[in-house]
CSV table of C-alpha atoms and ligand atoms in Angstrom, one decimal:
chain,number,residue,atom,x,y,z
A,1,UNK,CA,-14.6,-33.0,-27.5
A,2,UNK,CA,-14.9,-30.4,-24.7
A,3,UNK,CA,-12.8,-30.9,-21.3
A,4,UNK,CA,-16.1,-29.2,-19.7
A,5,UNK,CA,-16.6,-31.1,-16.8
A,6,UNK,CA,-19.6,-29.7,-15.0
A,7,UNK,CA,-18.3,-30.8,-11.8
A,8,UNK,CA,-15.2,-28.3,-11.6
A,9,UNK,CA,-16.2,-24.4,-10.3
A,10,UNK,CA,-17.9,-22.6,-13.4
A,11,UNK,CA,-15.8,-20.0,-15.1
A,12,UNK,CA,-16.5,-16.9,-16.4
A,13,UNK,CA,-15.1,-15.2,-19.5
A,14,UNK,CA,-14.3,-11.5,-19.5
A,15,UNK,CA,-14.1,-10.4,-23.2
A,16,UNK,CA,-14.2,-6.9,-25.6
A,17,UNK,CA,-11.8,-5.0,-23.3
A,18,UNK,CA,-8.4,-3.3,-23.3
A,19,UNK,CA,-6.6,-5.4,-20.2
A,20,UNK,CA,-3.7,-3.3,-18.4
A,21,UNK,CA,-1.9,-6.1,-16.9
A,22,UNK,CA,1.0,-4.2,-14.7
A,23,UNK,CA,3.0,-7.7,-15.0
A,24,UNK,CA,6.6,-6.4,-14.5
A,25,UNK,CA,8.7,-6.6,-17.3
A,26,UNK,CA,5.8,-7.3,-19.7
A,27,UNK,CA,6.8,-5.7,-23.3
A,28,UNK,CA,3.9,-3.6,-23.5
A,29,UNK,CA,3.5,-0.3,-21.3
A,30,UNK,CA,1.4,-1.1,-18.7
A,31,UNK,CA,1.5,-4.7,-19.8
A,32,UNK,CA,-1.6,-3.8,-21.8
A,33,UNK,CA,-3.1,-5.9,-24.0
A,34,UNK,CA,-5.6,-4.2,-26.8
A,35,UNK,CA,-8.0,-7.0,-27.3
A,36,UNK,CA,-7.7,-9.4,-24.1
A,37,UNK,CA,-9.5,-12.1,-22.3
A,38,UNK,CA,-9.7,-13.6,-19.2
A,39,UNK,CA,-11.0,-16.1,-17.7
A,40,UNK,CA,-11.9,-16.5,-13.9
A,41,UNK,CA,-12.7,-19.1,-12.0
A,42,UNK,CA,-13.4,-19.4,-8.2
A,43,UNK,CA,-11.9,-16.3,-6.4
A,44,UNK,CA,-8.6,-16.4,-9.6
A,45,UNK,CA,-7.4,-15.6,-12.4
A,46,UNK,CA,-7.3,-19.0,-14.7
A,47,UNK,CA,-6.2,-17.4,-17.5
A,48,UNK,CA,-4.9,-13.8,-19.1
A,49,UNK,CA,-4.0,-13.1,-22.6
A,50,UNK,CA,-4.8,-11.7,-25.8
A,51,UNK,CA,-8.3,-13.1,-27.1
A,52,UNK,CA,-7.0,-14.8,-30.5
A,53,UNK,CA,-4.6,-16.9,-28.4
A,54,UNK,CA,-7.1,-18.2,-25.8
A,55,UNK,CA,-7.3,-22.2,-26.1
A,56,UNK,CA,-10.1,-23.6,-27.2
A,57,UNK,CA,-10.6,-26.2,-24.6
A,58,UNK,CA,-10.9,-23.2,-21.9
A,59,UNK,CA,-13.5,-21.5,-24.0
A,60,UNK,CA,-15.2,-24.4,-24.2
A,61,UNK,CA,-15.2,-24.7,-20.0
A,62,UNK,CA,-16.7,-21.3,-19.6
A,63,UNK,CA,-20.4,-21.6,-18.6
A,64,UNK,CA,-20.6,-17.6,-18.3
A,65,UNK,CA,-19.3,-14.9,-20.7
A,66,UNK,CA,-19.3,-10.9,-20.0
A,67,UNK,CA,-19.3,-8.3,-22.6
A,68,UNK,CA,-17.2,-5.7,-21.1
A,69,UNK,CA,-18.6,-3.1,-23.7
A,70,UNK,CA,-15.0,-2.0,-24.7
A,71,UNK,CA,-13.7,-0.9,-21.1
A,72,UNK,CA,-10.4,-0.7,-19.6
A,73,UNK,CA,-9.6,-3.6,-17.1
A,74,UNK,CA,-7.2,-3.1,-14.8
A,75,UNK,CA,-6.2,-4.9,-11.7
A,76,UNK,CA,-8.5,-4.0,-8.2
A,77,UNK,CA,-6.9,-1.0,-6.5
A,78,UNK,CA,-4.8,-1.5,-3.4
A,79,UNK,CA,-4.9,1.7,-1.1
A,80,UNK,CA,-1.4,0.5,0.8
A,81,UNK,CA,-1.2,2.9,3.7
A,82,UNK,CA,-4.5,4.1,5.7
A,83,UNK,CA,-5.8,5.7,8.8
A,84,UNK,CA,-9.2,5.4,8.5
A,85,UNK,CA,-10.7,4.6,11.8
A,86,UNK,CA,-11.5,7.7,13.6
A,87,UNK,CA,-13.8,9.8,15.8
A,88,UNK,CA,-14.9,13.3,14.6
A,89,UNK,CA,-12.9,15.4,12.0
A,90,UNK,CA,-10.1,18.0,12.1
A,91,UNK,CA,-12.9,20.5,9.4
A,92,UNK,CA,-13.0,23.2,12.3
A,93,UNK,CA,-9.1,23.1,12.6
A,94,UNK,CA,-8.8,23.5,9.0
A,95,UNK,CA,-10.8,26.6,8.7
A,96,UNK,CA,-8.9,28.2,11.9
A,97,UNK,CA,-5.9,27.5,10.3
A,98,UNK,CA,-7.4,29.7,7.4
A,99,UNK,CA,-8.8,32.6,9.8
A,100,UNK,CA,-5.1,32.9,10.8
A,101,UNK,CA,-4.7,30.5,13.5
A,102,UNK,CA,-1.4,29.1,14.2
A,103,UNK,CA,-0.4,25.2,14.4
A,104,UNK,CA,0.5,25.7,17.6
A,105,UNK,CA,-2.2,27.9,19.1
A,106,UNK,CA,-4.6,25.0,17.6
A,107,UNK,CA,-2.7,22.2,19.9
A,108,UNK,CA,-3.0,24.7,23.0
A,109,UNK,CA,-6.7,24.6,22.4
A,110,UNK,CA,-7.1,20.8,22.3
A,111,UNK,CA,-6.5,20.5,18.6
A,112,UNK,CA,-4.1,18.4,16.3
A,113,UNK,CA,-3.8,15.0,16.8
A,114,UNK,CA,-4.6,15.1,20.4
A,115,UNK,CA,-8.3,15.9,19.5
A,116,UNK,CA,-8.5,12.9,16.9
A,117,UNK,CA,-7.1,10.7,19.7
A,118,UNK,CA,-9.8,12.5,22.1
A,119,UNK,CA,-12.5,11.8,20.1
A,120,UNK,CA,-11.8,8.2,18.8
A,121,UNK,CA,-11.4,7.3,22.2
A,122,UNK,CA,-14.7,8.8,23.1
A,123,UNK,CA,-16.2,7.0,20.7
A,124,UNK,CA,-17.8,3.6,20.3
A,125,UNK,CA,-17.4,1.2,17.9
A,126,UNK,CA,-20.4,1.5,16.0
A,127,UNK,CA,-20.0,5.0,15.1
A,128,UNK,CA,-16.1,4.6,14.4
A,129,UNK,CA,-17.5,1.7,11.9
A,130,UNK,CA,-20.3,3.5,10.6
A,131,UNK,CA,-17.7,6.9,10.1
A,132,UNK,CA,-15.2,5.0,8.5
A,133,UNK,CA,-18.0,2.7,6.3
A,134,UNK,CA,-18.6,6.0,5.1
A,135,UNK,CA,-15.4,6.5,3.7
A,136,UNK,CA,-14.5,3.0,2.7
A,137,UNK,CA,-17.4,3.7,0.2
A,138,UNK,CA,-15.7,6.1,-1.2
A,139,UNK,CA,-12.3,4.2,-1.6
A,140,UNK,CA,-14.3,1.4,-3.0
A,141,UNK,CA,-16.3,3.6,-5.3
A,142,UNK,CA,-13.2,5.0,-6.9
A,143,UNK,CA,-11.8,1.3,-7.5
A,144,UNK,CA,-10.4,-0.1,-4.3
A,145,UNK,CA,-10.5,-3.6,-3.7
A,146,UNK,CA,-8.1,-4.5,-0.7
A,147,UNK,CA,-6.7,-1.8,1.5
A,148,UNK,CA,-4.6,-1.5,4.7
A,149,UNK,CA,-6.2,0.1,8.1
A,150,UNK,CA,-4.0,1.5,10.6
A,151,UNK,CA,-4.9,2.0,13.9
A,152,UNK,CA,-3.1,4.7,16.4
A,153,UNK,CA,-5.7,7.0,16.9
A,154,UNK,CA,-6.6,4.8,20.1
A,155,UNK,CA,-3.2,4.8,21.8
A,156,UNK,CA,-3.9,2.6,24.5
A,157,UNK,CA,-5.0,-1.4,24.4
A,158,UNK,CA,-8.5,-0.9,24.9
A,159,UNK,CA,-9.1,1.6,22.4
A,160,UNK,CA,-6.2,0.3,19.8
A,161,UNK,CA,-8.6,-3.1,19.9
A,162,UNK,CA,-11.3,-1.3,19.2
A,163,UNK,CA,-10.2,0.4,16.2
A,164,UNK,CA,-8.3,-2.7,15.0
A,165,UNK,CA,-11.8,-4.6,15.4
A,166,UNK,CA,-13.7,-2.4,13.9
A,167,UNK,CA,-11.3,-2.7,10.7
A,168,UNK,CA,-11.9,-6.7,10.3
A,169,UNK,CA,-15.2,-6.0,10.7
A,170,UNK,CA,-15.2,-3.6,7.5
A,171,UNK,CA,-13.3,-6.0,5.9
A,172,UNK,CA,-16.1,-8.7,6.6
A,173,UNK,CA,-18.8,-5.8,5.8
A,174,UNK,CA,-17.3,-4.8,2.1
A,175,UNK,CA,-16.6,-6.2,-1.0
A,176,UNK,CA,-12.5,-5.9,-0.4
A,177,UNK,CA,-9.9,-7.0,1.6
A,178,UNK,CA,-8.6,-5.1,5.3
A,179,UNK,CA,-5.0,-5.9,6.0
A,180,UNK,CA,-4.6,-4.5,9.6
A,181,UNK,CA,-1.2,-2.6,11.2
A,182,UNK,CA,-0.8,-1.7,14.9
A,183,UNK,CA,0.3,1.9,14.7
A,184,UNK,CA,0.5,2.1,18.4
A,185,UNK,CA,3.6,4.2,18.3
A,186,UNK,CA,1.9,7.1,16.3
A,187,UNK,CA,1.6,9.7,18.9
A,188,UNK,CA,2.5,10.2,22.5
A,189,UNK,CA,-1.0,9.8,24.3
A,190,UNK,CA,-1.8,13.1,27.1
A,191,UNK,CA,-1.4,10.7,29.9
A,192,UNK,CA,2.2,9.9,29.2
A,193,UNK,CA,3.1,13.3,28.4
A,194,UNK,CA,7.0,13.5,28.8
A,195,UNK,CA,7.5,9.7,29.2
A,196,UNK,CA,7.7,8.7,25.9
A,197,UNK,CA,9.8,5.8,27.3
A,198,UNK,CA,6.8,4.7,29.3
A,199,UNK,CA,4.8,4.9,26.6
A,200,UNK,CA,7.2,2.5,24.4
A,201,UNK,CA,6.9,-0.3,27.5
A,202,UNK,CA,2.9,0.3,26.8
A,203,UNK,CA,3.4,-0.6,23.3
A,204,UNK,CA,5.4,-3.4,24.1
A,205,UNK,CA,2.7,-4.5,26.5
A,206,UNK,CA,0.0,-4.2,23.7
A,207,UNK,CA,1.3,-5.5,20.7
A,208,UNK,CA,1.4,-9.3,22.0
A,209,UNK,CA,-1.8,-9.1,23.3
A,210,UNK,CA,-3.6,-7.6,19.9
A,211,UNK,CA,-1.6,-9.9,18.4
A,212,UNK,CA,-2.7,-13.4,19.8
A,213,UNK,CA,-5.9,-11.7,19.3
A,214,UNK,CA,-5.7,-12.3,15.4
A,215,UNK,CA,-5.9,-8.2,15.1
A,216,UNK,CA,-2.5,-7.2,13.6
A,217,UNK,CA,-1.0,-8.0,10.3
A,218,UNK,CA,1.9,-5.5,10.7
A,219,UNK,CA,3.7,-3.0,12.6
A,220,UNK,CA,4.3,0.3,11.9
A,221,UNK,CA,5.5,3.6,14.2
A,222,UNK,CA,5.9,7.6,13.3
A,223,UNK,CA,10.1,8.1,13.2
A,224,UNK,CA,10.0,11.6,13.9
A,225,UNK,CA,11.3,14.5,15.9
A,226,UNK,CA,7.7,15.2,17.0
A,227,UNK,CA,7.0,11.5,17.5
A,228,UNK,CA,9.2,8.8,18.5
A,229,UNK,CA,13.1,8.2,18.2
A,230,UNK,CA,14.8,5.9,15.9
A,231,UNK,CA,15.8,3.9,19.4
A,232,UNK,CA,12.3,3.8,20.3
A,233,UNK,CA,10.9,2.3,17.1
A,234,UNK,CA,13.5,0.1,17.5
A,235,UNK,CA,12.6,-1.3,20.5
A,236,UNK,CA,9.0,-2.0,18.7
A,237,UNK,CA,10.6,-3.6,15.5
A,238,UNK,CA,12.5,-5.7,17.9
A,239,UNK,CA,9.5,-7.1,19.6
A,240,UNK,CA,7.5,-7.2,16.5
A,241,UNK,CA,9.9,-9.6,14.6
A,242,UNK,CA,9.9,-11.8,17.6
A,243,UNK,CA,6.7,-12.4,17.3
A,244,UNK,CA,7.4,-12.8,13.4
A,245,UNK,CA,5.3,-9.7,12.4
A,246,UNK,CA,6.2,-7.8,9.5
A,247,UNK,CA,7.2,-4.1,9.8
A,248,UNK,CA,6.9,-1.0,7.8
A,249,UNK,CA,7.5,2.8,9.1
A,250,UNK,CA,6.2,6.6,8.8
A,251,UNK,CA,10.0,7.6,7.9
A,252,UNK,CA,11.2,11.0,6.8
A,253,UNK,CA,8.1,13.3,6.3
A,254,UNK,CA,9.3,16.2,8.4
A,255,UNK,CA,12.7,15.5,8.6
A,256,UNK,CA,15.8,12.9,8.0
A,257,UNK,CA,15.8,10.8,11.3
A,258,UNK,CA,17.6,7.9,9.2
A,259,UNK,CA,14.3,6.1,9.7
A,260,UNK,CA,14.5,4.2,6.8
A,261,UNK,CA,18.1,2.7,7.0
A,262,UNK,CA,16.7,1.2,10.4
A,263,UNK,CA,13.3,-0.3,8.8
A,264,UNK,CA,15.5,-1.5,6.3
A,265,UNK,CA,17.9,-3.6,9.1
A,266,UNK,CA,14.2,-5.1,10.1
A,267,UNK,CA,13.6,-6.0,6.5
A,268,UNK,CA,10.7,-3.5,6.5
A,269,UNK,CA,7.5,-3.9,4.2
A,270,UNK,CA,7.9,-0.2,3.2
A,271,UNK,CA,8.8,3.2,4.3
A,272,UNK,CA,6.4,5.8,4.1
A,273,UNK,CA,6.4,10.3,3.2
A,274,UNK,CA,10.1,10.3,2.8
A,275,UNK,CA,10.4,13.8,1.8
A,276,UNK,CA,13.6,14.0,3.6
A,277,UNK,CA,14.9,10.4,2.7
A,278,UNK,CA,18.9,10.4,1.9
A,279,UNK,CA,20.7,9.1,-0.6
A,280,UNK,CA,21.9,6.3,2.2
A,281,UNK,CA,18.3,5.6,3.0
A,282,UNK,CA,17.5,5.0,-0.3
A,283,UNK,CA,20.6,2.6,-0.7
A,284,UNK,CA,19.3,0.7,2.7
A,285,UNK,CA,15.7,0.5,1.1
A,286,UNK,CA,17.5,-1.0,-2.2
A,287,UNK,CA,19.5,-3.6,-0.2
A,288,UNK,CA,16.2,-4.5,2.2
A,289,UNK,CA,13.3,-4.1,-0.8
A,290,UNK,CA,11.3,-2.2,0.8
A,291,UNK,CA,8.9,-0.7,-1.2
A,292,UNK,CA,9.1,3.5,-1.2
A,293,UNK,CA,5.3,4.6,-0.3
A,294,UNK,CA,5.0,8.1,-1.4
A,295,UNK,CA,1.6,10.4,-0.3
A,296,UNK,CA,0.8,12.9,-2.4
A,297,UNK,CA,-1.9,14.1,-0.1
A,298,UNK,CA,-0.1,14.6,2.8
A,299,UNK,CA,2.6,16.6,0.5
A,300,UNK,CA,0.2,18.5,-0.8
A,301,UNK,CA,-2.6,19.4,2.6
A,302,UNK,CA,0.5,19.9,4.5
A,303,UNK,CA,1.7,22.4,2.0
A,304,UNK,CA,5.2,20.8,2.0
A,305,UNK,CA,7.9,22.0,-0.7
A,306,UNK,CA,10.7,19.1,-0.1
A,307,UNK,CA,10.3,16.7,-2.8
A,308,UNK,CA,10.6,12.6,-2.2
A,309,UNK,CA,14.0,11.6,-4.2
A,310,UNK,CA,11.6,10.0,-6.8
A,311,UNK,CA,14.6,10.1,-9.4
A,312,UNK,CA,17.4,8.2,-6.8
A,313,UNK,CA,14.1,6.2,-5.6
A,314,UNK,CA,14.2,4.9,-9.3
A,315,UNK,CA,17.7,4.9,-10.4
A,316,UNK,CA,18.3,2.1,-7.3
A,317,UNK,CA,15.4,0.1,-8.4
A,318,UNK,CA,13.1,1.2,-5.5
A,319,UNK,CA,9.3,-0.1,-6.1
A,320,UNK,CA,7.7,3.1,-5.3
A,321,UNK,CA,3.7,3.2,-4.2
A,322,UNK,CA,0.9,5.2,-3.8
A,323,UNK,CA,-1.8,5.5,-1.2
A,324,UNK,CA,-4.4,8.2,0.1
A,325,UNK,CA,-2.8,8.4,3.7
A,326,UNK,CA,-6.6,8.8,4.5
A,327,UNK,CA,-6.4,10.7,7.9
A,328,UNK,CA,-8.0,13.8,9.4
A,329,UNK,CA,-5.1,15.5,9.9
A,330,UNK,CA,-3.0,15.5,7.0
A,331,UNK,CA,-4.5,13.8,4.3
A,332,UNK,CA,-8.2,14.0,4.7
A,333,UNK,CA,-8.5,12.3,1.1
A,334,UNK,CA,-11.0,8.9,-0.1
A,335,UNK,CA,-9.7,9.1,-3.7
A,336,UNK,CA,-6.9,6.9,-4.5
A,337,UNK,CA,-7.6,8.1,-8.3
A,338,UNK,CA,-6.9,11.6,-7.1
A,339,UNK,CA,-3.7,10.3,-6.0
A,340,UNK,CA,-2.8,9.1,-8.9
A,341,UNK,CA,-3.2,12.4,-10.7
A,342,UNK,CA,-1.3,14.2,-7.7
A,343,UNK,CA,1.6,11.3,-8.0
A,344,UNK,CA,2.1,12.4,-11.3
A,345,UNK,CA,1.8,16.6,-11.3
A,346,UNK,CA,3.1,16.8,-7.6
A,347,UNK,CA,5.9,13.8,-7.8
A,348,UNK,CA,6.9,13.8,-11.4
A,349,UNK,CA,6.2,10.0,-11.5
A,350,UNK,CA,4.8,8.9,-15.0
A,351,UNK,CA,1.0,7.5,-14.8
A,352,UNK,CA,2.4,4.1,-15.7
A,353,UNK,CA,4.4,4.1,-12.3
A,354,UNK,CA,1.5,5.9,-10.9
A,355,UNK,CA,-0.9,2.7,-11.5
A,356,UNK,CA,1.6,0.6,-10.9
A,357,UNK,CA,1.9,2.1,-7.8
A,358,UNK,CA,-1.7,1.4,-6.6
A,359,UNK,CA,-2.0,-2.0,-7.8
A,360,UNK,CA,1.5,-4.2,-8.4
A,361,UNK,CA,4.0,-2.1,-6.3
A,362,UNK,CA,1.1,-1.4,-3.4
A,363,UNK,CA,1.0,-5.0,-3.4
A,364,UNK,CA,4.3,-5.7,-2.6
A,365,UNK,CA,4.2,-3.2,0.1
A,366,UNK,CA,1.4,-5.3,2.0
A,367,UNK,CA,3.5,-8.5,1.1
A,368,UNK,CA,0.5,-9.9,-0.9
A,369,UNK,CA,2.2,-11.6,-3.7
A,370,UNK,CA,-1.1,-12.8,-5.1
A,371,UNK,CA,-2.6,-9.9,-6.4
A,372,UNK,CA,-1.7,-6.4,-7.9
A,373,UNK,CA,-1.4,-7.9,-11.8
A,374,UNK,CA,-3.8,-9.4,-14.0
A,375,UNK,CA,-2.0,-12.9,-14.3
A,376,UNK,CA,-3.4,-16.6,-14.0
A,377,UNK,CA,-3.2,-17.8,-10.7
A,378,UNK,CA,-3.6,-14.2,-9.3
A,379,UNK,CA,-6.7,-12.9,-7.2
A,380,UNK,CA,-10.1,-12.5,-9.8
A,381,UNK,CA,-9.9,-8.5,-8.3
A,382,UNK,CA,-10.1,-6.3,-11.2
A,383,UNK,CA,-12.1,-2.7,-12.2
A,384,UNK,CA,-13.5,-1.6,-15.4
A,385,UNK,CA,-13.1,2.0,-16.3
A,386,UNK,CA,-14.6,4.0,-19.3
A,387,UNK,CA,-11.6,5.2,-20.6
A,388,UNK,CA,-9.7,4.9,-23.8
A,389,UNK,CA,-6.0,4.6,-22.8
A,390,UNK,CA,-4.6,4.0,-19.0
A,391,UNK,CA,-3.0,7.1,-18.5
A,392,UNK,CA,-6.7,8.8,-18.7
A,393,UNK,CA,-6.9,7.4,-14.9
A,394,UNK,CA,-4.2,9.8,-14.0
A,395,UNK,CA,-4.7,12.3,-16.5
A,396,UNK,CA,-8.3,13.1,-15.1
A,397,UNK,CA,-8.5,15.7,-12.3
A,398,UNK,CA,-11.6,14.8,-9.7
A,399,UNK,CA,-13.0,12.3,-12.6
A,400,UNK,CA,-14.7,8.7,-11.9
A,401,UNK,CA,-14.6,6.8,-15.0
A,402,UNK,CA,-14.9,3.2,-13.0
A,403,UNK,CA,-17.9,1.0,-14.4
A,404,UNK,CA,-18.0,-1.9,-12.4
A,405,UNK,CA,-15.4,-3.7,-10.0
A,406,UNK,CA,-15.0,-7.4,-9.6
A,407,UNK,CA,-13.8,-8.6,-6.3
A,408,UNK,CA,-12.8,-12.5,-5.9
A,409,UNK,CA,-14.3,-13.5,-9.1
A,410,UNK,CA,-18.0,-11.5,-8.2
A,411,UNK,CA,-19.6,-8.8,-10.0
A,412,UNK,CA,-19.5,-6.3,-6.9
B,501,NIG,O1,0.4,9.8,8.1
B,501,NIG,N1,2.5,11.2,10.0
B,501,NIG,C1,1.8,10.8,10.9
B,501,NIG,N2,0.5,10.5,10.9
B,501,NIG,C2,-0.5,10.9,10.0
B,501,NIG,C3,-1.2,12.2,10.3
B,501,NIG,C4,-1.7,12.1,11.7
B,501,NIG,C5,-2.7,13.3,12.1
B,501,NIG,O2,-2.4,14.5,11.9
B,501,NIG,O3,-3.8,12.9,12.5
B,501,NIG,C6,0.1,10.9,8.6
B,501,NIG,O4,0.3,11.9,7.9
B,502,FE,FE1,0.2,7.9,7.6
């Protein structure tokens, strides 16, 4: 006799796919499995496995069954490190830049980040939603199913709320899941101009506030000569753990600030660019495991030609990640499959650590342990792509092989 007990939530059994799993230490690349099923049920992951070895008495509990038509499944994409609340573009700077115009004489003229900060604060949150629903589209269309929102485009409370709200509410909006991070210390805003100390006490002033407001997940801050000092991040780690917040950090991308050893005393999340990471940083991240998030993007808009220490990032065991950096200045990108490709030509990493880097590793660098793998008990979040063999997904330049996604159990 069946267990079926009509009473229990119905599942649903995925069948005729390829499954790349991405369970660490699985003895398959990729943890695929050629001829897999799984079985959902409610927003998880009941079951995962090869299809002759699913029980019987779960077959028998499945009230629904989906022909995947031979697809790929992988897990849902996790875009780990975005700034996709906005107002207006940086287009016009990009196309001065290539009529000759200098970096700098662009920032005399109101340009750079200044003018992204300018026009987010100009705008309201209604267009900064419908802007960036335009681009979480696009991250969704090309496989997305949670992804983190930064603010710091606002740079002062009421404008830092606004963005931060207006991420929740695309998280309420879409099919996938918004983790939120104050990025309050991302630039120096005009009106503290030379007091970047003042600007830290804002900070401080903020984060509490946004906080008891339900609007920040984590904490993260640009370590940079251009930006803010290691002894100013500090101060903001400092308050952030005191409030129990976790903390992660834009760390190395211009230069070696030692950044990341400090994140790592804070037991960071992840560290972010580090083009200019040193072999001590790397040690620190080891010791803390924090996960390495590397952006291709940026590397590549920004024209850069110092490589991340991908090969010391792996000997030390370093879960390395990868994410869009969606910005308008930098990384103006809503393709985390193009990332994936770029990972691989740009950073040398192999497409398995490339997928593993938007889905298990990306994971760990939000501190979600319940998703990123295709494993019972994990999140039902999981794509369908028309491709033969997981490295295709990397392989592809500009290509969207992605059939259907399925977000907490449901057919998106
Ligand atoms: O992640 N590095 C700092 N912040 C962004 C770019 C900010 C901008 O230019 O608007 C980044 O690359
Ligand atoms: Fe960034």
């Amino acid at each position: 006799m069946s267990t079926l007990d009509p009473t229990s939530t119905p599942s649903t059994l995925w069948t005729n796919c390829q499954a790349a799993t991405l369970v660490a230490g699985a003895n398959s690349p990729y943890g695929l499995l050629v001829d897999a099923a799984l079985v959902v049920q409610g927003d998880n992951l009941l079951w995962v496995g090869a299809r002759s070895q699913l029980p019987p008495e779960l077959l028998a509990v499945c009230q629904r069954q989906h022909d995947a038509g031979g697809a790929l499944i992988t897990p849902g994409l996790i875009d780990c490190h975005t700034h996709l609340i906005y107002g207006g573009d940086r287009a016009t700077e990009f196309e001065m830049r290539l009529n000759g115009a200098s970096y700098e004489e662009i920032a005399r003229a109101g340009g750079g980040i200044a003018s992204t900060v300018q026009a987010t604060r100009t705008a309201g949150a209604e267009d900064l939603q419908a802007s960036a629903a335009k681009r979480l589209r696009q991250l969704i269309d090309s496989g997305v199913t949670t992804l983190e929102i930064k603010s710091g485009y606002g740079l002062a409370l009421e404008h830092e709320r606004k963005c931060l709200r207006v991420a929740r509410a695309l998280g309420q909006s879409h099919a996938v899941d918004v983790r939120n991070t104050f990025l309050g210390a991302h630039a120096i805003p005009p009106e503290f101009a030379g007091r970047a100390d003042d600007y830290v006490e804002a900070v401080l002033q903020m984060l509490p506030v946004l906080h008891a407001e339900g609007l920040v997940d984590a904490v993260d801050g640009f370590c940079e000569r251009i930006a803010f000092s290691p002894a100013h991040i500090e101060r903001v780690f400092a308050a952030a753990a005191a409030l129990g917040i976790p903390v992660k950090l834009h760390a190395e991308q211009l230069s070696d600030s030692g950044g990341a050893q400090l994140a790592a005393r804070y037991g960071a999340l992840s560290c972010d660019h580090l083009e200019w990471l040193s072999p001590e940083g790397v040690q620190a991240m080891a010791r803390s495991g924090s996960v390495a998030v590397l952006l291709p993007g940026a590397y590549y808009f920004l024209r850069e030609t110092k490589l991340p220490p991908f090969d010391l990032l792996r000997q030390h065991g370093v879960p390395m990640a990868i994410s869009t950096d969606c910005n308008p200045g930098s990384s103006p990108c809503t393709s985390l499959l193009l990332m994936l490709n770029m990972a691989c030509t740009l950073f040398r990493l192999t497409p398995e650590e490339s997928l593993a880097g938007v889905t298990r590793n990306a994971a760990l660098a939000l501190g979600l342990q319940d998703r990123g793998v295709l494993a019972a008990g994990k999140r039902a979040d999981f794509v369908l792509w028309d491709v033969q063999s997981p490295a295709e997904l990397s392989y592809a330049l500009g290509a969207n092989p992605r059939i259907q996604t399925v977000f907490k159990g449901q057919v998106v």
